[in-house]
Amino acid sequence: MSSWNSVGMEVLYQVLGWVAFFAWSFSFYPQVFLNFKRKSVVGLNFDFLVLNLTKHSSYLIYNAALFFSPFIQRQYHETYGDKEMIPVAANDVAFSVHAVALTAFTLFQVFIYERGNQKISKVCISITAIVWTAAIVCLIVAWPKSNWLWLIDVFNSIQVGMTAIKYIPQAIMNFRRKSTIGWSIGNILLDLTGGVLNFGQMGVQSIDQHTLVNFYGNIGKTLLSLEVVFFDILFIIQHYVLYPVKRDENGKAIISERVAPLIRPSDKPEEDTANGYPILPIEAKHVAAA
């Protein structure tokens, strides 16, 4: 069986993994708190949430199955070699459980808070239905011959695919609104930290074992880190460079965005808040925060 060659590298691997776990886990909370503070989910793309739930559910199935099942671990060693370490750590399982719970809770907020005229697109519904139908078909195919490693690799591929597309609706919404209001930048900064540390953790294991098998043996984790870094950098550019929140001479935020299309029309304007600053949902190009 495989083992660590260096105690120091093993400790570093665990430290990086758990720091990445906390960074990724805490990344869900800024958005949850922002929604709660504003009592609104306007500006948060619902397609992103649905695709994200599919992504994390698939990743949980992969991580939990490979980490807890001796049978699947045996299949992994038969495929990649007895000396290769299982590329899933306890922090990966813990993260997946937490991610599914927090994503589901954020979806719950969509039903109880102001959401304007935003809704889940038909494209998103179709993609989700196709993905889960395909997963069920793969389960039926794998069952007779107990090809469980192949099956969880399918779920790993699903989470990679979902990660690749889940950010796109939010990025497009930010572009159309010319604003990132309602989309927490704290989420992105912590997500980026987790992605970099996660990739670093895999690098530590690769150095200790003198092999790159853990990178392509768990290609999903590798691609996940790369995709996260790419899209998080894109969102950081949108928030700080392309669509920054302007401030007056007193340091108060001046919101400049087209808010009307995302707010339900009413006879009397209702006060909303964005990152703690009130917004009047009127057809005005510039709205000053008090």
mmCIF file with all atom_site columns, N, CA, C and O in Angstrom, residues 162-179:
data_model
loop_
_atom_site.group_PDB
_atom_site.id
_atom_site.type_symbol
_atom_site.label_atom_id
_atom_site.label_alt_id
_atom_site.label_comp_id
_atom_site.label_asym_id
_atom_site.label_entity_id
_atom_site.label_seq_id
_atom_site.pdbx_PDB_ins_code
_atom_site.Cartn_x
_atom_site.Cartn_y
_atom_site.Cartn_z
_atom_site.occupancy
_atom_site.B_iso_or_equiv
_atom_site.pdbx_formal_charge
_atom_site.auth_seq_id
_atom_site.auth_comp_id
_atom_site.auth_asym_id
_atom_site.auth_atom_id
_atom_site.pdbx_PDB_model_num
ATOM 1  N N  . MET A 1 162 ? -20.018 20.955 -14.760 1.00 0.00 ? 162 MET A N  1
ATOM 2  C CA . MET A 1 162 ? -20.849 21.953 -14.093 1.00 0.00 ? 162 MET A CA 1
ATOM 3  C C  . MET A 1 162 ? -20.032 23.149 -13.640 1.00 0.00 ? 162 MET A C  1
ATOM 4  O O  . MET A 1 162 ? -20.485 24.297 -13.709 1.00 0.00 ? 162 MET A O  1
ATOM 5  N N  . THR A 1 163 ? -18.797 22.884 -13.182 1.00 0.00 ? 163 THR A N  1
ATOM 6  C CA . THR A 1 163 ? -17.930 23.985 -12.771 1.00 0.00 ? 163 THR A CA 1
ATOM 7  C C  . THR A 1 163 ? -17.581 24.871 -13.952 1.00 0.00 ? 163 THR A C  1
ATOM 8  O O  . THR A 1 163 ? -17.483 26.095 -13.831 1.00 0.00 ? 163 THR A O  1
ATOM 9  N N  . ALA A 1 164 ? -17.415 24.246 -15.113 1.00 0.00 ? 164 ALA A N  1
ATOM 10 C CA . ALA A 1 164 ? -17.045 24.991 -16.317 1.00 0.00 ? 164 ALA A CA 1
ATOM 11 C C  . ALA A 1 164 ? -18.158 25.920 -16.781 1.00 0.00 ? 164 ALA A C  1
ATOM 12 O O  . ALA A 1 164 ? -17.884 26.978 -17.351 1.00 0.00 ? 164 ALA A O  1
ATOM 13 N N  . ILE A 1 165 ? -19.414 25.532 -16.548 1.00 0.00 ? 165 ILE A N  1
ATOM 14 C CA . ILE A 1 165 ? -20.522 26.335 -17.076 1.00 0.00 ? 165 ILE A CA 1
ATOM 15 C C  . ILE A 1 165 ? -21.314 27.095 -16.015 1.00 0.00 ? 165 ILE A C  1
ATOM 16 O O  . ILE A 1 165 ? -22.040 28.033 -16.351 1.00 0.00 ? 165 ILE A O  1
ATOM 17 N N  . LYS A 1 166 ? -21.176 26.724 -14.739 1.00 0.00 ? 166 LYS A N  1
ATOM 18 C CA . LYS A 1 166 ? -22.059 27.313 -13.722 1.00 0.00 ? 166 LYS A CA 1
ATOM 19 C C  . LYS A 1 166 ? -21.820 28.810 -13.536 1.00 0.00 ? 166 LYS A C  1
ATOM 20 O O  . LYS A 1 166 ? -22.746 29.548 -13.189 1.00 0.00 ? 166 LYS A O  1
ATOM 21 N N  . TYR A 1 167 ? -20.577 29.274 -13.752 1.00 0.00 ? 167 TYR A N  1
ATOM 22 C CA . TYR A 1 167 ? -20.277 30.690 -13.552 1.00 0.00 ? 167 TYR A CA 1
ATOM 23 C C  . TYR A 1 167 ? -20.716 31.558 -14.724 1.00 0.00 ? 167 TYR A C  1
ATOM 24 O O  . TYR A 1 167 ? -20.839 32.777 -14.586 1.00 0.00 ? 167 TYR A O  1
ATOM 25 N N  . ILE A 1 168 ? -20.924 30.935 -15.879 1.00 0.00 ? 168 ILE A N  1
ATOM 26 C CA . ILE A 1 168 ? -21.209 31.707 -17.093 1.00 0.00 ? 168 ILE A CA 1
ATOM 27 C C  . ILE A 1 168 ? -22.479 32.562 -16.969 1.00 0.00 ? 168 ILE A C  1
ATOM 28 O O  . ILE A 1 168 ? -22.455 33.748 -17.330 1.00 0.00 ? 168 ILE A O  1
ATOM 29 N N  . PRO A 1 169 ? -23.608 32.018 -16.465 1.00 0.00 ? 169 PRO A N  1
ATOM 30 C CA . PRO A 1 169 ? -24.796 32.871 -16.336 1.00 0.00 ? 169 PRO A CA 1
ATOM 31 C C  . PRO A 1 169 ? -24.570 34.098 -15.463 1.00 0.00 ? 169 PRO A C  1
ATOM 32 O O  . PRO A 1 169 ? -25.065 35.192 -15.776 1.00 0.00 ? 169 PRO A O  1
ATOM 33 N N  . GLN A 1 170 ? -23.818 33.939 -14.354 1.00 0.00 ? 170 GLN A N  1
ATOM 34 C CA . GLN A 1 170 ? -23.558 35.078 -13.470 1.00 0.00 ? 170 GLN A CA 1
ATOM 35 C C  . GLN A 1 170 ? -22.655 36.104 -14.146 1.00 0.00 ? 170 GLN A C  1
ATOM 36 O O  . GLN A 1 170 ? -22.874 37.309 -14.042 1.00 0.00 ? 170 GLN A O  1
ATOM 37 N N  . ALA A 1 171 ? -21.651 35.621 -14.864 1.00 0.00 ? 171 ALA A N  1
ATOM 38 C CA . ALA A 1 171 ? -20.745 36.535 -15.565 1.00 0.00 ? 171 ALA A CA 1
ATOM 39 C C  . ALA A 1 171 ? -21.493 37.332 -16.629 1.00 0.00 ? 171 ALA A C  1
ATOM 40 O O  . ALA A 1 171 ? -21.270 38.543 -16.800 1.00 0.00 ? 171 ALA A O  1
ATOM 41 N N  . ILE A 1 172 ? -22.407 36.665 -17.335 1.00 0.00 ? 172 ILE A N  1
ATOM 42 C CA . ILE A 1 172 ? -23.199 37.343 -18.364 1.00 0.00 ? 172 ILE A CA 1
ATOM 43 C C  . ILE A 1 172 ? -24.146 38.355 -17.721 1.00 0.00 ? 172 ILE A C  1
ATOM 44 O O  . ILE A 1 172 ? -24.318 39.474 -18.222 1.00 0.00 ? 172 ILE A O  1
ATOM 45 N N  . MET A 1 173 ? -24.762 37.970 -16.595 1.00 0.00 ? 173 MET A N  1
ATOM 46 C CA . MET A 1 173 ? -25.657 38.905 -15.907 1.00 0.00 ? 173 MET A CA 1
ATOM 47 C C  . MET A 1 173 ? -24.901 40.147 -15.457 1.00 0.00 ? 173 MET A C  1
ATOM 48 O O  . MET A 1 173 ? -25.389 41.279 -15.617 1.00 0.00 ? 173 MET A O  1
ATOM 49 N N  . ASN A 1 174 ? -23.710 39.970 -14.894 1.00 0.00 ? 174 ASN A N  1
ATOM 50 C CA . ASN A 1 174 ? -22.913 41.122 -14.479 1.00 0.00 ? 174 ASN A CA 1
ATOM 51 C C  . ASN A 1 174 ? -22.596 42.025 -15.668 1.00 0.00 ? 174 ASN A C  1
ATOM 52 O O  . ASN A 1 174 ? -22.632 43.254 -15.559 1.00 0.00 ? 174 ASN A O  1
ATOM 53 N N  . PHE A 1 175 ? -22.285 41.398 -16.803 1.00 0.00 ? 175 PHE A N  1
ATOM 54 C CA . PHE A 1 175 ? -21.964 42.167 -18.011 1.00 0.00 ? 175 PHE A CA 1
ATOM 55 C C  . PHE A 1 175 ? -23.170 42.967 -18.502 1.00 0.00 ? 175 PHE A C  1
ATOM 56 O O  . PHE A 1 175 ? -23.052 44.141 -18.860 1.00 0.00 ? 175 PHE A O  1
ATOM 57 N N  . ARG A 1 176 ? -24.342 42.332 -18.508 1.00 0.00 ? 176 ARG A N  1
ATOM 58 C CA . ARG A 1 176 ? -25.551 43.013 -18.987 1.00 0.00 ? 176 ARG A CA 1
ATOM 59 C C  . ARG A 1 176 ? -25.967 44.142 -18.058 1.00 0.00 ? 176 ARG A C  1
ATOM 60 O O  . ARG A 1 176 ? -26.423 45.192 -18.514 1.00 0.00 ? 176 ARG A O  1
ATOM 61 N N  . ARG A 1 177 ? -25.825 43.926 -16.746 1.00 0.00 ? 177 ARG A N  1
ATOM 62 C CA . ARG A 1 177 ? -26.209 44.946 -15.776 1.00 0.00 ? 177 ARG A CA 1
ATOM 63 C C  . ARG A 1 177 ? -25.137 46.016 -15.614 1.00 0.00 ? 177 ARG A C  1
ATOM 64 O O  . ARG A 1 177 ? -25.398 47.080 -15.079 1.00 0.00 ? 177 ARG A O  1
ATOM 65 N N  . LYS A 1 178 ? -23.909 45.695 -16.077 1.00 0.00 ? 178 LYS A N  1
ATOM 66 C CA . LYS A 1 178 ? -22.753 46.560 -15.846 1.00 0.00 ? 178 LYS A CA 1
ATOM 67 C C  . LYS A 1 178 ? -22.581 46.810 -14.348 1.00 0.00 ? 178 LYS A C  1
ATOM 68 O O  . LYS A 1 178 ? -22.257 47.921 -13.913 1.00 0.00 ? 178 LYS A O  1
ATOM 69 N N  . SER A 1 179 ? -22.796 45.747 -13.580 1.00 0.00 ? 179 SER A N  1
ATOM 70 C CA . SER A 1 179 ? -22.739 45.857 -12.123 1.00 0.00 ? 179 SER A CA 1
ATOM 71 C C  . SER A 1 179 ? -22.568 44.473 -11.518 1.00 0.00 ? 179 SER A C  1
ATOM 72 O O  . SER A 1 179 ? -23.008 43.475 -12.090 1.00 0.00 ? 179 SER A O  1
#
